mmCIF file of C-alpha atoms in Angstrom:
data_model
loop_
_atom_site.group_PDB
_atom_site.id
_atom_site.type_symbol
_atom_site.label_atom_id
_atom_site.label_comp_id
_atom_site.label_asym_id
_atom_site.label_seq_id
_atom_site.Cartn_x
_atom_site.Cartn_y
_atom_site.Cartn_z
ATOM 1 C CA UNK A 1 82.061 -129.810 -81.308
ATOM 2 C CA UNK A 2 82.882 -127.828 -78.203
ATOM 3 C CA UNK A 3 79.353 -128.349 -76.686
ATOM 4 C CA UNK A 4 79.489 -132.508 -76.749
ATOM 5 C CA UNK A 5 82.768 -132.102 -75.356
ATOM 6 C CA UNK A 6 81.936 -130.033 -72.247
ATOM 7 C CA UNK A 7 78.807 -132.286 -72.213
ATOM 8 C CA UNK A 8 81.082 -135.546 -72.348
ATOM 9 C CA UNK A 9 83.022 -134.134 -69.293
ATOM 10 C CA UNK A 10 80.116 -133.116 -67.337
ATOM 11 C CA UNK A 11 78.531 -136.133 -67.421
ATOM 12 C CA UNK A 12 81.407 -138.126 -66.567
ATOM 13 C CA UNK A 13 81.934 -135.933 -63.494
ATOM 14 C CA UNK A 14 78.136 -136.256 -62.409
ATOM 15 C CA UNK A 15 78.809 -139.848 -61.866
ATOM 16 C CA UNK A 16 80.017 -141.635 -58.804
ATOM 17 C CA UNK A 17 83.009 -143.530 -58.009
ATOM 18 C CA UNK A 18 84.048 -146.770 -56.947
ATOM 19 C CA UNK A 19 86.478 -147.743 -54.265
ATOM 20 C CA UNK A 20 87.241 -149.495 -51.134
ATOM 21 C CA UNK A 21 88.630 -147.934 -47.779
ATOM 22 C CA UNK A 22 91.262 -150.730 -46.972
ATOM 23 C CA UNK A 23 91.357 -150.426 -43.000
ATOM 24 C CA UNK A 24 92.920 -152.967 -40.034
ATOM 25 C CA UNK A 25 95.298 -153.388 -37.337
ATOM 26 C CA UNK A 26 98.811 -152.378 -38.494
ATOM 27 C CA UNK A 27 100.752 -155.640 -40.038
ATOM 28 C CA UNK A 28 97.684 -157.103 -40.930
ATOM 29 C CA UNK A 29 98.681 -156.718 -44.748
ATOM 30 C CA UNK A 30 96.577 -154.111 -46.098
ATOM 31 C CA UNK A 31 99.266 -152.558 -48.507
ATOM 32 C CA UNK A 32 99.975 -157.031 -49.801
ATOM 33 C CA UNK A 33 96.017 -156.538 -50.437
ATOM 34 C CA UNK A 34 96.225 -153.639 -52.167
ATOM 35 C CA UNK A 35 98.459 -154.928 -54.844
ATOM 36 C CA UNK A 36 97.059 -157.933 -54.754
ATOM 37 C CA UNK A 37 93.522 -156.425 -55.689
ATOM 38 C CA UNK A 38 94.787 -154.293 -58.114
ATOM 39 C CA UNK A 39 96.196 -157.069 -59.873
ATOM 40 C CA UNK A 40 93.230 -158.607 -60.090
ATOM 41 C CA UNK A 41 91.018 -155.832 -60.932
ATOM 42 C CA UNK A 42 93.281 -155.352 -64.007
ATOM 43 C CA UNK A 43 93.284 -158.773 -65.025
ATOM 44 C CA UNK A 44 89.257 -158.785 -64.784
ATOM 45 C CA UNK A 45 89.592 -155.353 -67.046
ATOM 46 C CA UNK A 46 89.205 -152.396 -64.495
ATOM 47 C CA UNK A 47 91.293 -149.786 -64.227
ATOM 48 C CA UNK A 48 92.493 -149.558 -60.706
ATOM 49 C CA UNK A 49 94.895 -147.132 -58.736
ATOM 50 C CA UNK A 50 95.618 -147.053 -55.229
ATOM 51 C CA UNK A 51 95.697 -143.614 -53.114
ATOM 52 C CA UNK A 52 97.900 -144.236 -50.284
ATOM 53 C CA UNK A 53 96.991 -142.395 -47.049
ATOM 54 C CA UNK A 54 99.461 -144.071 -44.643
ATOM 55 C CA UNK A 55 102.092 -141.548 -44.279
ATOM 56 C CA UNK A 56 104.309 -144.834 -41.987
ATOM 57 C CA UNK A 57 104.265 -146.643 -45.683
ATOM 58 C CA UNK A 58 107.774 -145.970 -46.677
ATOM 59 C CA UNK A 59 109.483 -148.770 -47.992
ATOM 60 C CA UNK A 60 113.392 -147.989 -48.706
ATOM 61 C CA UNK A 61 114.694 -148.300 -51.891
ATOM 62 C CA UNK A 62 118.218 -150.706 -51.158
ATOM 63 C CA UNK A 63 120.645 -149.335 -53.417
ATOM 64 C CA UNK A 64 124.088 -151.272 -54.592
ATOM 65 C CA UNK A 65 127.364 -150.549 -53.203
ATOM 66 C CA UNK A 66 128.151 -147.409 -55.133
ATOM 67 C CA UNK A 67 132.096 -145.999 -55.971
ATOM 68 C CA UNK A 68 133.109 -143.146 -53.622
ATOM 69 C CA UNK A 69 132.884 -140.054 -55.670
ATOM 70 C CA UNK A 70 134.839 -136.507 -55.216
ATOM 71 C CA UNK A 71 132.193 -134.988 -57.265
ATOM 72 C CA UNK A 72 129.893 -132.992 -54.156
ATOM 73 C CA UNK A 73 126.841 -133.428 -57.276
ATOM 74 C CA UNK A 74 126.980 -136.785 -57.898
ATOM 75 C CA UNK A 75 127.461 -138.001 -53.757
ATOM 76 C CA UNK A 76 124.441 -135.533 -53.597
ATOM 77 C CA UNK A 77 122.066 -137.364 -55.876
ATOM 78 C CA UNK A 78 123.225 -140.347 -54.736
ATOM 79 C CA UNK A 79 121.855 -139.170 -51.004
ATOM 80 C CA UNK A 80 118.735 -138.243 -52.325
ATOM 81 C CA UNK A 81 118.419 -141.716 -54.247
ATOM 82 C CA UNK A 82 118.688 -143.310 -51.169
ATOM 83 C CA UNK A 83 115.623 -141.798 -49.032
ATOM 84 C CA UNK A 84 113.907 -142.130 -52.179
ATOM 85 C CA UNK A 85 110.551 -144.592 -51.655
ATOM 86 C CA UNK A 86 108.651 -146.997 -53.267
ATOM 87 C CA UNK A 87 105.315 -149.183 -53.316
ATOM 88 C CA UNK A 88 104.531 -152.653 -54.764
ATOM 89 C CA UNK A 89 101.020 -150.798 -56.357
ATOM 90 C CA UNK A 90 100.587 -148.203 -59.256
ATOM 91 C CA UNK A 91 98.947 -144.839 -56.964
ATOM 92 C CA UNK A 92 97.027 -141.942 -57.802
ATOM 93 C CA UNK A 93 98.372 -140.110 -55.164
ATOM 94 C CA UNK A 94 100.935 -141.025 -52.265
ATOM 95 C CA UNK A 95 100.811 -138.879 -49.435
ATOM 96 C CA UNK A 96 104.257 -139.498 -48.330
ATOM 97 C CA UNK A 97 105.245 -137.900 -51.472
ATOM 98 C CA UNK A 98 102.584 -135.407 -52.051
ATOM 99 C CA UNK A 99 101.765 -134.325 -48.599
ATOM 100 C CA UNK A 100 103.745 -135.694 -45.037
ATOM 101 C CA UNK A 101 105.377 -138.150 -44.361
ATOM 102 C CA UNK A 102 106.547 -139.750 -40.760
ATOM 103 C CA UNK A 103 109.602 -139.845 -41.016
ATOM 104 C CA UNK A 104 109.850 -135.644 -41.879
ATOM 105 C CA UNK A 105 107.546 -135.160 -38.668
ATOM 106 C CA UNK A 106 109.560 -137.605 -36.451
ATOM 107 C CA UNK A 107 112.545 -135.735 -37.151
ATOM 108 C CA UNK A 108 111.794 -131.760 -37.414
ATOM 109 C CA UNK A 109 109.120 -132.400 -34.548
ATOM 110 C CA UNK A 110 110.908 -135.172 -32.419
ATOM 111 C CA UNK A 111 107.971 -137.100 -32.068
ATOM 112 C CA UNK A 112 108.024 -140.485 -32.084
ATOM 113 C CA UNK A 113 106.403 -143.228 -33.681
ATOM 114 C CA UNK A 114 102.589 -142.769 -32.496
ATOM 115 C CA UNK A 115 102.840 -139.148 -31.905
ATOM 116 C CA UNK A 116 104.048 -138.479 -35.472
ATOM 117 C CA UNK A 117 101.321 -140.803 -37.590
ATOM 118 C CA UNK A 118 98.746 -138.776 -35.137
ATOM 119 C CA UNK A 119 100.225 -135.722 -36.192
ATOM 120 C CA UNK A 120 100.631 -136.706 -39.948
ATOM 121 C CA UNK A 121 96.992 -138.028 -40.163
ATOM 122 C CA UNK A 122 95.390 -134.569 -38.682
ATOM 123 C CA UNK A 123 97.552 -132.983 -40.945
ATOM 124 C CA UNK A 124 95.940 -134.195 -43.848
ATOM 125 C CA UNK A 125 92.430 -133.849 -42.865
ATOM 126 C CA UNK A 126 93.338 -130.450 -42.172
ATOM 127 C CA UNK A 127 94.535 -130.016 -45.874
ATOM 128 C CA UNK A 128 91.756 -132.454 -47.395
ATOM 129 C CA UNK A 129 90.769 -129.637 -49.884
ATOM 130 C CA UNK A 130 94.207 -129.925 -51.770
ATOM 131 C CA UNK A 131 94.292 -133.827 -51.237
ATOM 132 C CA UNK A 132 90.964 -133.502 -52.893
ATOM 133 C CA UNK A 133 91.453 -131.613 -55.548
ATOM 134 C CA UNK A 134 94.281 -133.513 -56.458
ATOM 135 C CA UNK A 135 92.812 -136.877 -56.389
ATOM 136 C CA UNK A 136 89.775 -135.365 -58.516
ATOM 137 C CA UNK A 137 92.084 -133.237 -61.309
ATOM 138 C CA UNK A 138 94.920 -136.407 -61.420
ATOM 139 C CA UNK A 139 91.710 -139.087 -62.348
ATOM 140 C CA UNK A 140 89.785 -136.339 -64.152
ATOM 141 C CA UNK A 141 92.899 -135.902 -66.596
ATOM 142 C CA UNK A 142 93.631 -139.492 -66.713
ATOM 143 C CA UNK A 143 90.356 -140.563 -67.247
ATOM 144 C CA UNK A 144 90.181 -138.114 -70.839
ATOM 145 C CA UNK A 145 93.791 -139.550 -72.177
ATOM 146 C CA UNK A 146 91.907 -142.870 -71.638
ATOM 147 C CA UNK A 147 88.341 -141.538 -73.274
ATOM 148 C CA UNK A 148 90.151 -139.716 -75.946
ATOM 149 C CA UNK A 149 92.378 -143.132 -76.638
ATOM 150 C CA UNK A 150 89.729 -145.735 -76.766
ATOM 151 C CA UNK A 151 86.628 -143.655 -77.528
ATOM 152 C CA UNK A 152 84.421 -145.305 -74.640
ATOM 153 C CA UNK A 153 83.477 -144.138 -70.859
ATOM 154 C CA UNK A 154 86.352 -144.838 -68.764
ATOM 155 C CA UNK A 155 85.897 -144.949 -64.812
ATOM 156 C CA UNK A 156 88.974 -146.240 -62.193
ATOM 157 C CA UNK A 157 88.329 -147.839 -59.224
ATOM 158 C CA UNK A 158 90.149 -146.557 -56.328
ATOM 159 C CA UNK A 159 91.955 -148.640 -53.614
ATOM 160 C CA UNK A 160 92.215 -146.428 -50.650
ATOM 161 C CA UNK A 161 95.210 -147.727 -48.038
ATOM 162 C CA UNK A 162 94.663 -146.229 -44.597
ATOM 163 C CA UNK A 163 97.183 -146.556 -41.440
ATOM 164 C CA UNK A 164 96.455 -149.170 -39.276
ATOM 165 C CA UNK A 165 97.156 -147.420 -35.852
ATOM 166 C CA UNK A 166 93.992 -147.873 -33.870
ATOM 167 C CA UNK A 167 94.059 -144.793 -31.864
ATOM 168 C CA UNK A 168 92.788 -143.219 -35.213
ATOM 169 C CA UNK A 169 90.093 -145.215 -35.233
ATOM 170 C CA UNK A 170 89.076 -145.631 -31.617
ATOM 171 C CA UNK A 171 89.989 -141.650 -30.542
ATOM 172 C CA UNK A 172 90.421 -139.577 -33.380
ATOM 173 C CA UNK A 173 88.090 -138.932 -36.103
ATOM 174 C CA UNK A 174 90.185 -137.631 -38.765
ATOM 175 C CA UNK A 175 89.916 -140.880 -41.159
ATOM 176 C CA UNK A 176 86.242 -140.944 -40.289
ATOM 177 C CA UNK A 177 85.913 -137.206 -41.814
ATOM 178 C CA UNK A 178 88.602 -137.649 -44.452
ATOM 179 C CA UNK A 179 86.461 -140.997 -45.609
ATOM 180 C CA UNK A 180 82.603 -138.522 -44.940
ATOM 181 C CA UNK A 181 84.223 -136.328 -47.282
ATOM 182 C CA UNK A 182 85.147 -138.413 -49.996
ATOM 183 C CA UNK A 183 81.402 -139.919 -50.022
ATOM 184 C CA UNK A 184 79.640 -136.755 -49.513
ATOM 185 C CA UNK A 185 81.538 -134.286 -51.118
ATOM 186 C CA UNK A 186 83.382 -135.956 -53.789
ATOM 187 C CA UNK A 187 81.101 -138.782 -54.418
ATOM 188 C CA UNK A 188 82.800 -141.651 -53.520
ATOM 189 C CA UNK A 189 80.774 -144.927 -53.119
ATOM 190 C CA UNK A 190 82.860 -146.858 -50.526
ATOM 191 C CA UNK A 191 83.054 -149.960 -49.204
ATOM 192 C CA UNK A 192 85.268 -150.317 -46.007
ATOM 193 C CA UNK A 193 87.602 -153.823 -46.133
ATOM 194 C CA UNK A 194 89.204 -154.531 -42.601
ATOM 195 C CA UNK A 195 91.618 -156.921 -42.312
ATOM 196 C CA UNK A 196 92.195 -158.974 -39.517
ATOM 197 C CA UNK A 197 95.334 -161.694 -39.102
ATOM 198 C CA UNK A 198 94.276 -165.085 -38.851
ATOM 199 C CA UNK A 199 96.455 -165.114 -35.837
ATOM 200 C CA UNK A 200 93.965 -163.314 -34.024
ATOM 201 C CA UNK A 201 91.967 -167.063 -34.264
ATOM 202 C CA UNK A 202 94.574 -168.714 -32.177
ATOM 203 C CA UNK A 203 92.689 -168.625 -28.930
ATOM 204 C CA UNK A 204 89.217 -166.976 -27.556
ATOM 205 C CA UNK A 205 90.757 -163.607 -26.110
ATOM 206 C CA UNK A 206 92.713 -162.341 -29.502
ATOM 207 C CA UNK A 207 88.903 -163.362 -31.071
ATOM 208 C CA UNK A 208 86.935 -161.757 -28.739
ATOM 209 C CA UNK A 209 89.051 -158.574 -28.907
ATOM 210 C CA UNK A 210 89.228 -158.778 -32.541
ATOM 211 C CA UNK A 211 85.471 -158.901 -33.331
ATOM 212 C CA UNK A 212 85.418 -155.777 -31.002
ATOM 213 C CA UNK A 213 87.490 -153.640 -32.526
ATOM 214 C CA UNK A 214 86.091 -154.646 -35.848
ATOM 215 C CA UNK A 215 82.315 -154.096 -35.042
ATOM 216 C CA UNK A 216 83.563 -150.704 -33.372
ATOM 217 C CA UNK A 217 86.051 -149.543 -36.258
ATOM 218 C CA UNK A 218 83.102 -150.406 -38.471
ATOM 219 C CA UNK A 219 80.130 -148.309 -36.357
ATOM 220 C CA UNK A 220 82.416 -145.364 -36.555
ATOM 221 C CA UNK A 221 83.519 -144.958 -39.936
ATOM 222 C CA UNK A 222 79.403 -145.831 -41.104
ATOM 223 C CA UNK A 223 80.720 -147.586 -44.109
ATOM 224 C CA UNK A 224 79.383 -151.038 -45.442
ATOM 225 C CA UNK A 225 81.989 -152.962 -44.075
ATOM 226 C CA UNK A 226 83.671 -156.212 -45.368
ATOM 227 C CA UNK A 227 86.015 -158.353 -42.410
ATOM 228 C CA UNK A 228 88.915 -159.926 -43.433
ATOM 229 C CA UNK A 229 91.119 -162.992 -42.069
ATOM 230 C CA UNK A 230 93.915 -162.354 -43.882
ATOM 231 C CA UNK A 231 97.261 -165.077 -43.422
ATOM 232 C CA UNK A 232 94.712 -167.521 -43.657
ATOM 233 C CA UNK A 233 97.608 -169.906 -45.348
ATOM 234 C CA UNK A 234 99.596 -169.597 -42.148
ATOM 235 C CA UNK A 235 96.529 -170.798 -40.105
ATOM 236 C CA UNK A 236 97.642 -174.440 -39.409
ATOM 237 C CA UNK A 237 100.787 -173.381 -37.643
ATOM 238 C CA UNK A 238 98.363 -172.510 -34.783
ATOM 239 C CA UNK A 239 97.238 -175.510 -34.190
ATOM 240 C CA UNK A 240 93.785 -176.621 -32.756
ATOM 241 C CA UNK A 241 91.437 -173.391 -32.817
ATOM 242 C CA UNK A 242 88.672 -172.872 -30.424
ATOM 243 C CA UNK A 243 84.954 -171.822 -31.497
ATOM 244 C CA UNK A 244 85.716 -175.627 -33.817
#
């Protein structure tokens, strides 16, 4: 009946979500943890996406040597093929795709590296209602295939992958409003993950500075916070480490 239905969907949207805010310098491996973790949510039995917010993660599809065509349509789609990107994780939403990307601003702007992920990350926050409702009617829908398929509750856990550049976190505020939002608005219960390269254990100063920008990166965002040594298999090639 129509009235269990709309009950069924209430309900489901009354509850909270699940997800962790995966933060950290930039080549610390945050998008490797991603589909790591979503791999192993899914092997566990969880339904996991990943919503990626770094509008820098563009990875190039490589495309074969292809025959020189006459035909303007086909050299056309061949163009297009190659800007085309790609991720190693299943997302919800990819803002490189669905909202700005870095590589648009760099070149219509002529901004350059820093200047442009600023840009592209206030940019968002400024549209967070449409990244919002999109997150919320893209899991909403998937979340009733699922329901309707296997006749049982169905919640995803969602992976969010931020930017790494720590001017964001350090002098802007937009992921600390884009990440209040998502708890207080659309009911997110987050936990932030920072990674941190095991390199930064190779001697006191990278340490130091590391546990600094971690405890700050973690009072600003006010999220339980989970740090990180990621690279930890790489850790012998260091050597000796201080602190024993």
């Amino acid at each position: 009946p129509p009235d269990i239905i709309t009950g069924d969907v209430t309900r489901r949207r009354n509850m909270p979500r699940y997800g962790q805010a995966i933060i950290g310098p930039p080549g610390s491996g945050k998008t490797t943890y991603c589909n790591g973790m979503q791999q192993y949510l899914r092997a566990i039995g969880r339904k996991c996406l990943v919503v990626n917010f770094d509008p820098a993660n563009e990875v190039p599809v490589s495309l074969p040597n292809a025959v020189t065509s006459t035909n303007h349509d086909e050299n056309k789609s061949e163009s297009a093929a190659e800007h085309e990107s790609h991720l190693p994780y299943d997302t919800l939403l990819d803002v490189c795709e669905d909202i700005v990307s870095i590589s648009s601003v760099m070149e219509e702007l002529d901004l350059g590296p820093n200047g442009g992920l600023v840009y592209c990350m206030e940019y968002i926050e400024k549209h967070f209602d449409h990244v919002m409702e999109q997150i919320e009617s893209r899991l909403s829908s998937l979340e009733e295939e699922e329901e309707e398929e296997n006749d049982s509750s169905v919640s995803y856990y969602i992976l969010f992958d931020f930017p790494g550049q720590v001017e964001l976190y350090t002098h802007c505020t937009c992921v600390q409003n884009m990440l209040k939002r998502l708890v207080d608005e659309a009911d997110f219960r987050l936990t932030a993950v920072q990674l941190i390269d095991a390199h930064q254990c190779a001697d006191p100063s990278k340490f130091i500075s590391a546990v600094l920008l971690a405890t700050t990166m973690m009072l600003r965002l006010e999220l339980p916070t989970v740090n990180v040594l990621s690279k930890v298999d790489l850790i012998n090639q260091y050597g000796s480490l201080a602190f024993n």
